[in-house]
Short mmCIF file of C-alpha atoms (C1' of nucleotides) in Angstrom, two decimals:
data_model
loop_
_atom_site.label_atom_id
_atom_site.label_comp_id
_atom_site.label_asym_id
_atom_site.label_seq_id
_atom_site.Cartn_x
_atom_site.Cartn_y
_atom_site.Cartn_z
CA UNK P 15 35.40 -14.06 -4.57
CA UNK P 16 36.17 -10.97 -7.10
CA UNK P 17 32.91 -9.71 -8.55
CA UNK P 18 31.99 -7.17 -11.55
CA UNK P 19 29.35 -4.64 -11.22
CA UNK P 20 28.38 -3.58 -14.76
CA UNK P 21 26.11 -0.04 -13.48
CA UNK P 22 26.41 3.08 -15.01
CA UNK P 23 24.98 5.74 -11.93
CA UNK P 24 27.90 6.27 -10.10
CA UNK P 25 26.88 6.60 -6.44
CA UNK P 26 24.86 3.20 -6.89
CA UNK P 27 28.62 1.75 -8.08
CA UNK P 28 30.29 3.98 -4.82
CA UNK P 29 27.96 2.56 -2.63
CA UNK P 30 28.07 -0.91 -3.92
CA UNK P 31 31.33 -1.10 -4.16
CA UNK P 32 31.93 -0.36 -0.52
CA UNK P 33 29.24 -2.36 0.56
CA UNK P 34 30.52 -5.54 -1.16
CA UNK P 35 34.47 -4.87 -0.36
CA UNK P 36 33.20 -4.64 3.18
CA UNK P 37 31.63 -7.79 2.92
CA UNK P 38 35.18 -9.24 1.85
CA UNK P 39 34.72 -9.27 -2.11
CA UNK P 40 37.22 -8.09 -4.35
CA UNK P 41 35.14 -6.03 -6.76
CA UNK P 42 35.82 -4.81 -10.09
CA UNK P 43 33.33 -1.67 -12.36
CA UNK P 44 32.35 -1.55 -14.90
CA UNK P 45 30.29 1.74 -16.26
CA UNK P 46 29.54 0.13 -20.40
CA UNK P 47 28.93 -2.79 -22.23
CA UNK P 48 32.56 -2.25 -23.95
CA UNK P 49 34.16 -2.20 -21.12
CA UNK P 50 32.70 -5.00 -18.73
CA UNK P 51 33.40 -7.03 -22.19
CA UNK P 52 36.52 -6.36 -21.81
CA UNK P 53 37.06 -7.30 -18.26
CA UNK P 54 36.08 -10.23 -18.51
CA UNK P 55 37.70 -10.82 -21.66
CA UNK P 56 40.54 -10.46 -19.23
CA UNK P 57 39.46 -11.68 -15.75
CA UNK P 58 37.81 -14.44 -14.22
CA UNK P 59 34.94 -13.33 -12.39
CA UNK P 60 32.64 -15.07 -9.78
CA UNK P 61 29.69 -13.25 -10.37
CA UNK P 62 28.84 -10.62 -12.12
CA UNK P 63 26.40 -7.47 -11.17
CA UNK P 64 24.30 -6.63 -14.04
CA UNK P 65 22.43 -3.48 -14.43
CA UNK P 66 20.50 -4.32 -17.77
CA UNK P 67 20.59 -0.09 -19.17
CA UNK P 68 23.62 0.99 -20.24
CA UNK P 69 24.27 4.22 -22.03
CA UNK P 70 26.36 1.94 -25.00
CA UNK P 71 23.43 -0.83 -25.14
CA UNK P 72 21.76 -3.42 -22.76
CA UNK P 73 22.67 -5.93 -20.84
CA UNK P 74 21.61 -9.01 -22.88
CA UNK P 75 24.32 -8.98 -25.28
CA UNK P 76 27.56 -8.84 -21.82
CA UNK P 77 24.56 -12.28 -20.36
CA UNK P 78 24.89 -13.92 -23.70
CA UNK P 79 28.52 -13.54 -24.05
CA UNK P 80 29.07 -14.97 -20.46
CA UNK P 81 27.38 -17.92 -21.23
CA UNK P 82 29.20 -19.20 -24.33
CA UNK P 83 31.57 -20.62 -22.25
CA UNK P 84 30.86 -22.72 -19.59
CA UNK P 85 31.62 -22.78 -15.90
CA UNK P 86 32.02 -19.02 -15.98
CA UNK P 87 31.06 -16.58 -14.01
CA UNK P 88 27.29 -15.96 -12.06
CA UNK P 89 24.97 -13.52 -13.82
CA UNK P 90 22.51 -11.05 -10.78
CA UNK P 91 20.29 -9.32 -13.32
CA UNK P 92 19.73 -5.17 -11.81
CA UNK P 93 16.15 -4.34 -13.00
CA UNK P 94 13.84 -1.69 -13.04
CA UNK P 95 10.98 -2.24 -10.99
CA UNK P 96 8.50 -1.70 -13.91
CA UNK P 97 10.01 -4.20 -16.28
CA UNK P 98 9.12 -7.69 -16.03
CA UNK P 99 9.41 -8.33 -19.60
CA UNK P 100 12.84 -7.75 -19.17
CA UNK P 101 13.11 -9.71 -16.00
CA UNK P 102 11.41 -12.85 -18.03
CA UNK P 103 13.89 -12.00 -20.65
CA UNK P 104 16.79 -11.71 -18.53
CA UNK P 105 16.00 -15.71 -17.44
CA UNK P 106 15.96 -17.00 -20.40
CA UNK P 107 18.98 -15.08 -21.49
CA UNK P 108 20.64 -16.71 -18.69
CA UNK P 109 21.06 -15.05 -15.38
CA UNK P 110 20.66 -16.36 -12.50
CA UNK P 111 19.03 -14.76 -10.57
CA UNK P 112 17.91 -11.34 -10.79
CA UNK P 113 17.19 -8.12 -8.15
CA UNK P 114 14.44 -5.35 -8.59
CA UNK P 115 15.96 -1.81 -8.24
CA UNK P 116 15.72 -0.43 -5.40
CA UNK P 117 17.34 -3.29 -3.36
CA UNK P 118 18.81 -3.17 -0.12
CA UNK P 119 22.12 -3.80 0.55
CA UNK P 120 21.44 -6.85 2.91
CA UNK P 121 19.32 -8.55 0.62
CA UNK P 122 21.78 -8.02 -2.35
CA UNK P 123 24.78 -9.84 0.09
CA UNK P 124 22.46 -12.36 0.85
CA UNK P 125 21.30 -13.39 -2.94
CA UNK P 126 24.93 -12.84 -3.70
CA UNK P 127 25.97 -15.46 -1.08
CA UNK P 128 23.37 -17.46 -2.03
CA UNK P 129 24.52 -17.76 -6.04
CA UNK P 130 28.28 -18.47 -4.82
CA UNK P 131 27.59 -21.17 -2.42
CA UNK P 132 25.92 -23.00 -5.59
CA UNK P 133 29.99 -23.12 -6.68
CA UNK P 134 31.54 -23.66 -2.64
CA UNK P 135 28.70 -26.28 -2.08
CA UNK P 136 27.24 -25.10 0.93
CA UNK P 137 29.33 -22.31 3.57
CA UNK P 138 30.85 -19.26 3.61
CA UNK P 139 34.20 -20.62 4.34
CA UNK P 140 37.34 -20.27 1.49
CA UNK P 141 40.24 -22.63 1.59
CA UNK P 142 43.79 -22.65 0.33
CA UNK P 143 46.14 -24.99 2.01
CA UNK P 144 46.59 -24.79 5.19
CA UNK P 145 44.38 -21.92 5.74
CA UNK P 146 41.02 -21.33 6.71
CA UNK P 147 38.22 -18.87 6.12
CA UNK P 148 35.01 -18.30 7.59
CA UNK P 149 33.51 -14.86 6.13
CA UNK P 150 30.17 -15.25 7.64
CA UNK P 151 31.66 -15.75 11.24
CA UNK P 152 34.83 -13.08 10.17
CA UNK P 153 37.09 -15.90 11.82
CA UNK P 154 40.07 -17.33 10.27
CA UNK P 155 42.65 -20.36 10.92
CA UNK P 156 46.18 -21.89 9.76
CA UNK P 157 45.36 -25.17 10.92
CA UNK P 158 44.15 -25.39 14.00
CA UNK P 159 45.70 -22.28 15.21
CA UNK P 160 43.36 -19.04 15.37
CA UNK P 161 44.41 -16.14 13.77
CA UNK P 162 42.87 -12.76 15.58
CA UNK P 163 43.26 -10.29 12.28
CA UNK P 164 42.33 -6.49 11.66
CA UNK P 165 39.05 -6.02 9.25
CA UNK P 166 41.86 -4.97 7.08
CA UNK P 167 44.15 -8.12 7.58
CA UNK P 168 40.78 -10.08 6.94
CA UNK P 169 40.48 -8.41 3.45
CA UNK P 170 43.66 -8.91 2.58
CA UNK P 171 43.71 -12.11 2.58
CA UNK P 172 40.49 -12.88 1.71
CA UNK P 173 41.84 -11.29 -1.53
CA UNK P 174 44.56 -13.08 -1.26
CA UNK P 175 43.22 -16.75 -1.28
CA UNK P 176 40.79 -15.98 -3.93
CA UNK P 177 43.76 -16.15 -6.87
CA UNK P 178 46.20 -18.48 -4.32
CA UNK P 179 50.08 -18.95 -6.43
CA UNK P 180 48.74 -15.55 -8.18
CA UNK P 181 51.26 -12.87 -7.99
CA UNK P 182 49.43 -9.69 -6.81
CA UNK P 183 50.51 -6.45 -6.52
CA UNK P 184 50.18 -3.69 -3.87
CA UNK P 185 48.32 -1.35 -6.62
CA UNK P 186 45.85 -4.43 -6.95
CA UNK P 187 45.50 -4.58 -3.23
CA UNK P 188 44.93 -0.86 -2.42
CA UNK P 189 42.41 -1.09 -5.46
CA UNK P 190 40.15 -3.91 -3.77
CA UNK P 191 40.75 -4.27 -0.13
CA UNK P 192 41.04 -0.14 0.39
CA UNK P 193 38.50 2.14 -0.52
CA UNK P 194 38.69 4.78 -3.20
CA UNK P 195 40.21 7.53 -0.77
CA UNK P 196 43.42 6.05 -0.43
CA UNK P 197 46.59 7.54 -1.46
CA UNK P 198 48.12 5.86 -4.01
CA UNK P 199 51.29 6.48 -1.65
CA UNK P 200 50.80 4.52 1.25
CA UNK P 201 52.40 2.21 2.33
CA UNK P 202 49.42 1.10 4.80
CA UNK P 203 49.42 -2.02 2.32
CA UNK P 204 53.41 -3.27 3.04
CA UNK P 205 52.47 -2.34 6.82
CA UNK P 206 49.18 -4.15 6.81
CA UNK P 207 50.81 -7.11 4.65
CA UNK P 208 53.68 -7.21 7.35
CA UNK P 209 51.45 -8.01 9.80
CA UNK P 210 49.50 -10.26 8.35
CA UNK P 211 52.12 -12.64 7.38
CA UNK P 212 53.58 -12.10 10.47
CA UNK P 213 50.10 -13.38 11.77
CA UNK P 214 50.12 -16.55 9.25
CA UNK P 215 53.65 -17.28 9.60
CA UNK P 216 53.84 -17.96 13.89
CA UNK P 217 55.62 -19.90 14.29
CA UNK P 218 55.85 -22.09 11.32
CA UNK P 219 56.53 -21.22 7.40
CA UNK P 220 55.64 -18.40 5.80
CA UNK P 221 53.08 -18.51 3.67
CA UNK P 222 52.93 -15.32 2.01
CA UNK P 223 55.85 -14.61 0.41
CA UNK P 224 57.49 -11.03 -1.53
CA UNK P 225 58.07 -11.00 -5.23
CA UNK P 226 60.01 -7.66 -5.45
CA UNK P 227 58.77 -5.35 -8.32
CA UNK P 228 56.09 -7.44 -8.33
CA UNK P 229 53.85 -8.50 -5.74
CA UNK P 230 53.28 -10.62 -3.51
CA UNK P 231 51.78 -14.30 -3.64
CA UNK P 232 50.00 -16.27 -1.02
CA UNK P 233 51.77 -20.34 -1.40
CA UNK P 234 48.92 -22.51 -1.97
CA UNK P 235 50.08 -25.84 -0.81
CA UNK P 236 48.91 -29.30 -2.11
CA UNK T 19 12.10 -10.91 13.50
CA UNK T 20 10.41 -8.07 11.56
CA UNK T 21 7.04 -8.08 10.20
CA UNK T 22 4.65 -6.71 7.21
CA UNK T 23 1.31 -6.36 7.97
CA UNK T 24 -0.39 -5.98 4.51
CA UNK T 25 -3.98 -4.69 5.87
CA UNK T 26 -6.10 -1.84 5.03
CA UNK T 27 -8.63 -1.76 7.76
CA UNK T 28 -6.99 0.65 9.86
CA UNK T 29 -9.03 -0.68 13.75
CA UNK T 30 -6.94 -3.83 12.77
CA UNK T 31 -4.00 -2.70 11.67
CA UNK T 32 -3.52 -0.87 15.57
CA UNK T 33 -4.39 -4.44 17.08
CA UNK T 34 -2.57 -6.95 15.28
CA UNK T 35 0.39 -3.92 15.64
CA UNK T 36 -0.17 -3.96 19.12
CA UNK T 37 0.09 -7.74 19.90
CA UNK T 38 2.95 -7.95 17.76
CA UNK T 39 5.50 -5.58 19.37
CA UNK T 40 4.19 -6.92 22.50
CA UNK T 41 5.94 -10.37 21.75
CA UNK T 42 8.53 -8.32 20.56
CA UNK T 43 8.69 -8.48 16.88
CA UNK T 44 9.06 -5.26 14.79
CA UNK T 45 6.10 -4.50 12.72
CA UNK T 46 6.09 -2.17 9.60
CA UNK T 47 2.27 -1.55 8.28
CA UNK T 48 1.27 -1.34 4.61
CA UNK T 49 -2.66 -0.80 3.60
CA UNK T 50 -1.99 -0.80 0.08
CA UNK T 51 -0.33 -3.24 -2.62
CA UNK T 52 1.75 -0.86 -3.86
CA UNK T 53 2.92 0.06 -0.35
CA UNK T 54 3.40 -3.02 0.33
CA UNK T 55 5.70 -4.13 -2.70
CA UNK T 56 8.07 -0.30 -2.31
CA UNK T 57 7.97 -1.86 1.35
CA UNK T 58 9.91 -5.40 0.02
CA UNK T 59 12.02 -3.69 -1.79
CA UNK T 60 13.44 -1.97 0.24
CA UNK T 61 13.78 -4.06 4.28
CA UNK T 62 14.16 -7.40 4.73
CA UNK T 63 11.76 -8.93 6.32
CA UNK T 64 10.72 -12.25 8.33
CA UNK T 65 7.23 -12.90 7.70
CA UNK T 66 4.81 -10.86 5.85
CA UNK T 67 1.01 -10.60 7.33
CA UNK T 68 -1.34 -10.65 4.00
CA UNK T 69 -4.68 -9.33 3.63
CA UNK T 70 -5.90 -10.56 0.07
CA UNK T 71 -8.91 -7.82 -0.04
CA UNK T 72 -7.24 -4.73 -0.80
CA UNK T 73 -8.03 -1.61 -2.15
CA UNK T 74 -5.77 -1.63 -5.22
CA UNK T 75 -6.02 -5.40 -6.28
CA UNK T 76 -5.47 -8.52 -4.35
CA UNK T 77 -2.74 -9.89 -2.36
CA UNK T 78 -2.09 -13.04 -4.62
CA UNK T 79 0.24 -10.33 -6.96
CA UNK T 80 2.23 -9.42 -3.88
CA UNK T 81 2.77 -12.71 -3.26
CA UNK T 82 4.07 -13.94 -6.49
CA UNK T 83 6.79 -10.91 -6.39
CA UNK T 84 8.09 -12.70 -2.79
CA UNK T 85 8.10 -15.75 -4.78
CA UNK T 86 10.76 -14.58 -7.35
CA UNK T 87 13.17 -14.62 -5.38
CA UNK T 88 14.52 -17.40 -2.91
CA UNK T 89 15.04 -17.12 0.39
CA UNK T 90 12.35 -14.36 0.53
CA UNK T 91 10.25 -13.94 3.99
CA UNK T 92 8.11 -16.39 4.56
CA UNK T 93 4.11 -15.73 3.84
CA UNK T 94 0.78 -15.64 6.32
CA UNK T 95 -2.52 -15.22 4.17
CA UNK T 96 -5.51 -13.76 5.83
CA UNK T 97 -8.47 -14.75 4.55
CA UNK T 98 -12.69 -13.96 4.42
CA UNK T 99 -14.35 -16.88 5.90
CA UNK T 100 -16.47 -17.70 2.86
CA UNK T 101 -13.57 -17.86 0.41
CA UNK T 102 -12.55 -21.35 -0.15
CA UNK T 103 -11.43 -20.96 -3.40
CA UNK T 104 -8.95 -17.92 -2.08
CA UNK T 105 -7.42 -19.87 0.57
CA UNK T 106 -6.16 -22.39 -2.06
CA UNK T 107 -5.13 -20.29 -4.68
CA UNK T 108 -3.07 -18.22 -2.10
CA UNK T 109 -1.76 -21.87 -0.95
CA UNK T 110 -0.67 -22.85 -4.59
CA UNK T 111 0.38 -18.89 -5.26
CA UNK T 112 3.46 -19.84 -2.09
CA UNK T 113 1.65 -19.02 0.82
CA UNK T 114 2.81 -21.02 3.60
CA UNK T 115 -0.26 -20.56 5.71
CA UNK T 116 -3.70 -18.78 6.25
CA UNK T 117 -6.21 -17.92 8.83
CA UNK T 118 -9.47 -16.96 8.53
CA UNK T 119 -10.72 -13.61 9.50
CA UNK T 120 -11.77 -12.99 12.34
CA UNK T 121 -9.55 -15.00 14.03
CA UNK T 122 -8.25 -15.13 17.28
CA UNK T 123 -4.32 -12.90 18.64
CA UNK T 124 -2.80 -15.88 20.82
CA UNK T 125 -3.66 -18.90 17.40
CA UNK T 126 -1.76 -15.52 15.12
CA UNK T 127 1.15 -15.53 17.09
CA UNK T 128 0.92 -19.36 16.98
CA UNK T 129 1.07 -19.53 13.42
CA UNK T 130 3.51 -16.81 13.21
CA UNK T 131 5.99 -18.64 15.29
CA UNK T 132 4.75 -21.90 13.97
CA UNK T 133 6.59 -19.74 10.32
CA UNK T 134 9.34 -18.51 11.67
CA UNK T 135 10.24 -21.54 13.42
CA UNK T 136 10.86 -23.21 10.35
CA UNK T 137 14.02 -20.99 9.83
CA UNK T 138 15.48 -22.61 13.44
CA UNK T 139 14.15 -26.02 13.17
CA UNK T 140 11.42 -27.89 15.50
CA UNK T 141 10.16 -25.96 18.43
CA UNK T 142 8.84 -22.82 20.47
CA UNK T 143 12.25 -23.06 22.23
CA UNK T 144 15.37 -22.22 20.87
CA UNK T 145 18.70 -23.68 22.34
CA UNK T 146 22.23 -22.22 21.33
CA UNK T 147 24.97 -23.49 23.72
CA UNK T 148 23.90 -22.93 27.60
CA UNK T 149 20.77 -20.32 26.19
CA UNK T 150 17.50 -20.92 25.51
CA UNK T 151 14.81 -18.56 24.81
CA UNK T 152 11.29 -20.02 24.79
CA UNK T 153 9.64 -18.08 21.69
CA UNK T 154 5.76 -18.72 23.07
CA UNK T 155 6.25 -18.08 27.02
CA UNK T 156 8.61 -15.35 26.47
CA UNK T 157 10.67 -16.87 29.15
CA UNK T 158 14.82 -16.47 28.62
CA UNK T 159 17.25 -18.55 30.58
CA UNK T 160 21.26 -18.96 30.77
CA UNK T 161 21.86 -22.41 31.73
CA UNK T 162 18.96 -22.26 35.10
CA UNK T 163 19.26 -18.71 35.39
CA UNK T 164 16.54 -17.02 34.57
CA UNK T 165 17.35 -13.72 32.52
CA UNK T 166 14.66 -10.50 32.89
CA UNK T 167 14.72 -9.44 29.41
CA UNK T 168 12.79 -6.37 27.90
CA UNK T 169 10.76 -7.58 24.36
CA UNK T 170 13.72 -4.86 22.63
CA UNK T 171 16.75 -7.23 23.98
CA UNK T 172 14.70 -10.45 23.78
CA UNK T 173 14.66 -9.20 20.00
CA UNK T 174 17.87 -9.22 19.47
CA UNK T 175 18.66 -12.09 21.32
CA UNK T 176 16.74 -14.08 19.54
CA UNK T 177 17.53 -12.87 16.08
CA UNK T 178 21.28 -13.81 17.16
CA UNK T 179 20.24 -17.35 17.98
CA UNK T 180 18.92 -17.57 14.46
CA UNK T 181 22.09 -17.35 13.50
CA UNK T 182 24.67 -18.18 16.16
CA UNK T 183 28.17 -18.41 15.66
CA UNK T 184 27.80 -15.59 12.57
CA UNK T 185 28.86 -11.89 12.71
CA UNK T 186 25.75 -9.77 12.59
CA UNK T 187 26.02 -6.28 11.82
CA UNK T 188 24.83 -3.26 14.16
CA UNK T 189 23.18 -2.29 11.03
CA UNK T 190 21.24 -5.71 10.56
CA UNK T 191 20.33 -6.09 14.00
CA UNK T 192 18.45 -2.78 13.64
CA UNK T 193 16.99 -4.06 10.31
CA UNK T 194 15.04 -6.62 11.79
CA UNK T 195 14.71 -6.22 15.15
CA UNK T 196 13.17 -2.13 14.57
CA UNK T 197 10.97 -1.24 12.63
CA UNK T 198 10.59 1.34 9.78
CA UNK T 199 11.17 4.12 12.33
CA UNK T 200 14.29 3.69 13.34
CA UNK T 201 17.18 6.44 12.80
CA UNK T 202 19.75 4.91 11.00
CA UNK T 203 22.18 6.54 13.09
CA UNK T 204 21.06 5.73 16.33
CA UNK T 205 23.06 4.31 18.81
CA UNK T 206 20.30 1.97 20.61
CA UNK T 207 21.71 -1.06 19.31
CA UNK T 208 24.63 -0.21 21.05
CA UNK T 209 23.13 0.42 24.28
CA UNK T 210 20.51 -2.33 24.07
CA UNK T 211 22.97 -4.69 22.86
CA UNK T 212 25.38 -3.93 26.35
CA UNK T 213 22.49 -4.41 28.15
CA UNK T 214 21.55 -7.78 26.93
CA UNK T 215 25.16 -8.38 27.19
CA UNK T 216 25.09 -7.44 31.24
CA UNK T 217 22.65 -9.17 31.34
CA UNK T 218 23.81 -12.93 29.49
CA UNK T 219 27.39 -12.61 31.37
CA UNK T 220 25.92 -11.84 35.33
CA UNK T 221 29.08 -13.94 37.20
CA UNK T 222 29.76 -16.07 33.80
CA UNK T 223 32.02 -15.55 30.94
CA UNK T 224 29.89 -13.58 28.56
CA UNK T 225 28.35 -14.80 25.18
CA UNK T 226 28.25 -12.42 23.11
CA UNK T 227 30.81 -10.86 21.85
CA UNK T 228 32.00 -7.52 19.34
CA UNK T 229 33.85 -8.19 15.94
CA UNK T 230 35.21 -4.52 15.57
CA UNK T 231 33.85 -2.98 12.31
CA UNK T 232 32.35 -5.98 11.83
CA UNK T 233 29.59 -6.76 14.26
CA UNK T 234 28.01 -9.23 16.96
CA UNK T 235 28.82 -12.68 17.50
CA UNK T 236 26.94 -15.38 19.48
CA UNK T 237 28.93 -17.98 20.62
CA UNK T 238 27.80 -21.10 20.02
CA UNK T 239 28.93 -23.37 22.32
CA UNK T 240 31.18 -26.74 21.60
"C1'" DC J 6 2.29 9.44 40.54
"C1'" DA J 7 5.39 5.12 40.06
"C1'" DG J 8 7.88 1.78 37.64
"C1'" DG J 9 9.52 0.56 33.40
"C1'" DT J 10 10.69 0.97 28.73
"C1'" DG J 11 13.67 2.58 25.30
"C1'" DG J 12 15.92 6.40 22.51
"C1'" DT J 13 19.08 10.35 23.05
"C1'" DG J 14 23.31 13.25 23.42
"C1'" DA J 15 27.60 13.71 25.79
"C1'" DC J 16 31.41 11.74 27.01
"C1'" DA J 17 35.24 8.00 28.01
"C1'" DT J 18 37.73 4.48 25.91
"C1'" DT J 19 39.54 0.81 23.46
"C1'" DC J 20 41.18 0.42 19.09
"C1'" DC J 21 42.89 0.69 14.28
"C1'" DC J 22 44.87 2.43 10.52
"C1'" DT J 23 48.03 5.60 8.63
"C1'" DG J 24 52.08 8.48 7.70
"C1'" DG J 25 56.93 9.35 8.82
"C1'" DA J 26 61.29 7.91 9.46
"C1'" DC J 27 64.94 4.94 8.89
"C1'" DA J 28 66.85 -0.01 8.49
"C1'" DA J 29 67.43 -4.18 5.70
"C1'" DC J 30 67.64 -5.57 0.91
"C1'" DG J 31 68.36 -6.01 -3.97
"C1'" DT J 32 70.11 -4.03 -7.65
"C1'" DC J 33 72.43 -1.52 -10.45
"C1'" DC J 34 76.54 0.21 -12.46
"C1'" DA J 35 80.92 2.29 -12.00
"C1'" DT D 29 83.39 -4.74 -5.14
"C1'" DG D 30 81.31 -1.35 -3.19
"C1'" DG D 31 78.46 2.80 -3.60
"C1'" DA D 32 74.16 5.14 -5.24
"C1'" DC D 33 69.18 3.89 -5.37
"C1'" DG D 34 65.21 2.30 -5.83
"C1'" DT D 35 62.04 -1.10 -2.81
"C1'" DT D 36 60.75 -3.56 0.88
"C1'" DG D 37 60.00 -4.42 6.15
"C1'" DT D 38 59.52 -2.54 10.30
"C1'" DC D 39 58.93 0.53 14.49
"C1'" DC D 40 55.69 4.08 15.84
"C1'" DA D 41 53.05 7.50 18.20
"C1'" DG D 42 49.09 10.61 16.85
"C1'" DG D 43 44.08 10.69 15.09
"C1'" DG D 44 40.68 9.24 14.29
"C1'" DA D 45 37.06 5.83 14.00
"C1'" DA D 46 33.79 2.58 16.70
"C1'" DT D 47 32.42 1.21 20.71
"C1'" DG D 48 30.78 0.83 25.63
"C1'" DT D 49 28.45 3.79 29.08
"C1'" DC D 50 26.06 6.94 31.89
"C1'" DA D 51 22.55 10.70 33.28
"C1'" DC D 52 18.57 11.91 31.12
"C1'" DC D 53 14.12 12.50 29.65
"C1'" DA D 54 9.73 10.79 27.14
"C1'" DC D 55 6.30 7.92 26.57
"C1'" DC D 56 3.38 4.34 27.98
"C1'" DT D 57 0.62 1.53 31.60
"C1'" DG D 58 -1.55 -0.18 35.65
#
DNA sequence: CAGGTGGTGACATTCCCTGGACAACGTCCA
DNA sequence: TGGACGTTGTCCAGGGAATGTCACCACCTG
């Protein structure tokens, strides 16, 4: 699942990113209305965390933009406590839910799960071909075979599974699964993908292939 | 399970706190509407005990605030005897149950159990695999073997049993089983889970497993 | 005062991440 | 075709973070 966090307070963004990534989401961020609209045009998000107070305007325009097309991402609004009118208006403009700042991370995670669940139809389970990932139970399977994954491997696989069949570069993995301290020249992605690939493959045929100079691709079997 | 007691009579608050803590609940308190709203924003409660007569307003606003978001805590209203209209209105505003003051502690405990039970499904007895928890009698069994648990251990096990098979982080346990005075950097969760795990395991195979860097998981038997 | 409970800090242990070295592979071009 | 060079895969060991355990203390209760 890929999220866009539209928020300008840097500290809040960072703690959100860490918490969300830890929960297995791929996280992009945008500090302004402009960058948010740009990223929304280019990428396909599952959910947008939208602060209403932004340096170059309010979040309502983003709301409206998202709602112009059907099948867009869910919207979870973040509002200040004393802005009851904003909350009402936000829901009118098409937000799916809102949360009042300050909030507890577990509650945010719960709401996000609740919203994303509407897509999946009930569970925290992601499936691609023979692969099945249960994010609540932190379990992974290929067919009936349970995979014993470390958190990083789990995160990488989860991210790949959000966009099956697409080529995803090592840079992008580093950006989304590792945190901001990651050395951009590290080879830890190669190592992690390597061990993940070995565990997934087992006795069967490989599911993660390398597209040279481009990145990795998860086969979305039929 | 973590409760918020919204009530301004200090004596009552204290006796409630004692009674509830003895039953294995984590208890926070708020004497005013304001503090209640603050704590509700920051913490993730399972149930709110709500007095309607408060120094800075009535409890209905708290009710409404809780109900604005789905998946919030249960609400158990406390009302004066002669306020039938309040009771009706309270239920309309979203309270799950009410109790007329003065009341007997055992009855309050029974109602709380009934409300919290709605998450689980049915009776005062929670069962997961070989484990059985009688929340009314405060007894725990693995198969036929009685477990001698302390209140904290009981609380942890109860919480784990509400979501069997899911990975539950130490943070979340701290949030739901401990109260607001808990040091966020404490290792008391590790210690408590450790002793609980030893008692549950006994001679058999372990039922609480650790998912490294993520939390604990209670095996839900097949 | 004795016993139980729960919290703390020190320490041991386990396990994962990561950087470095190097091998294997692909690509390009003389 | 073969060598140079860049890219990717693999092994390995050190460091460090997360977890488990223990001894001890503070507090409460009967």
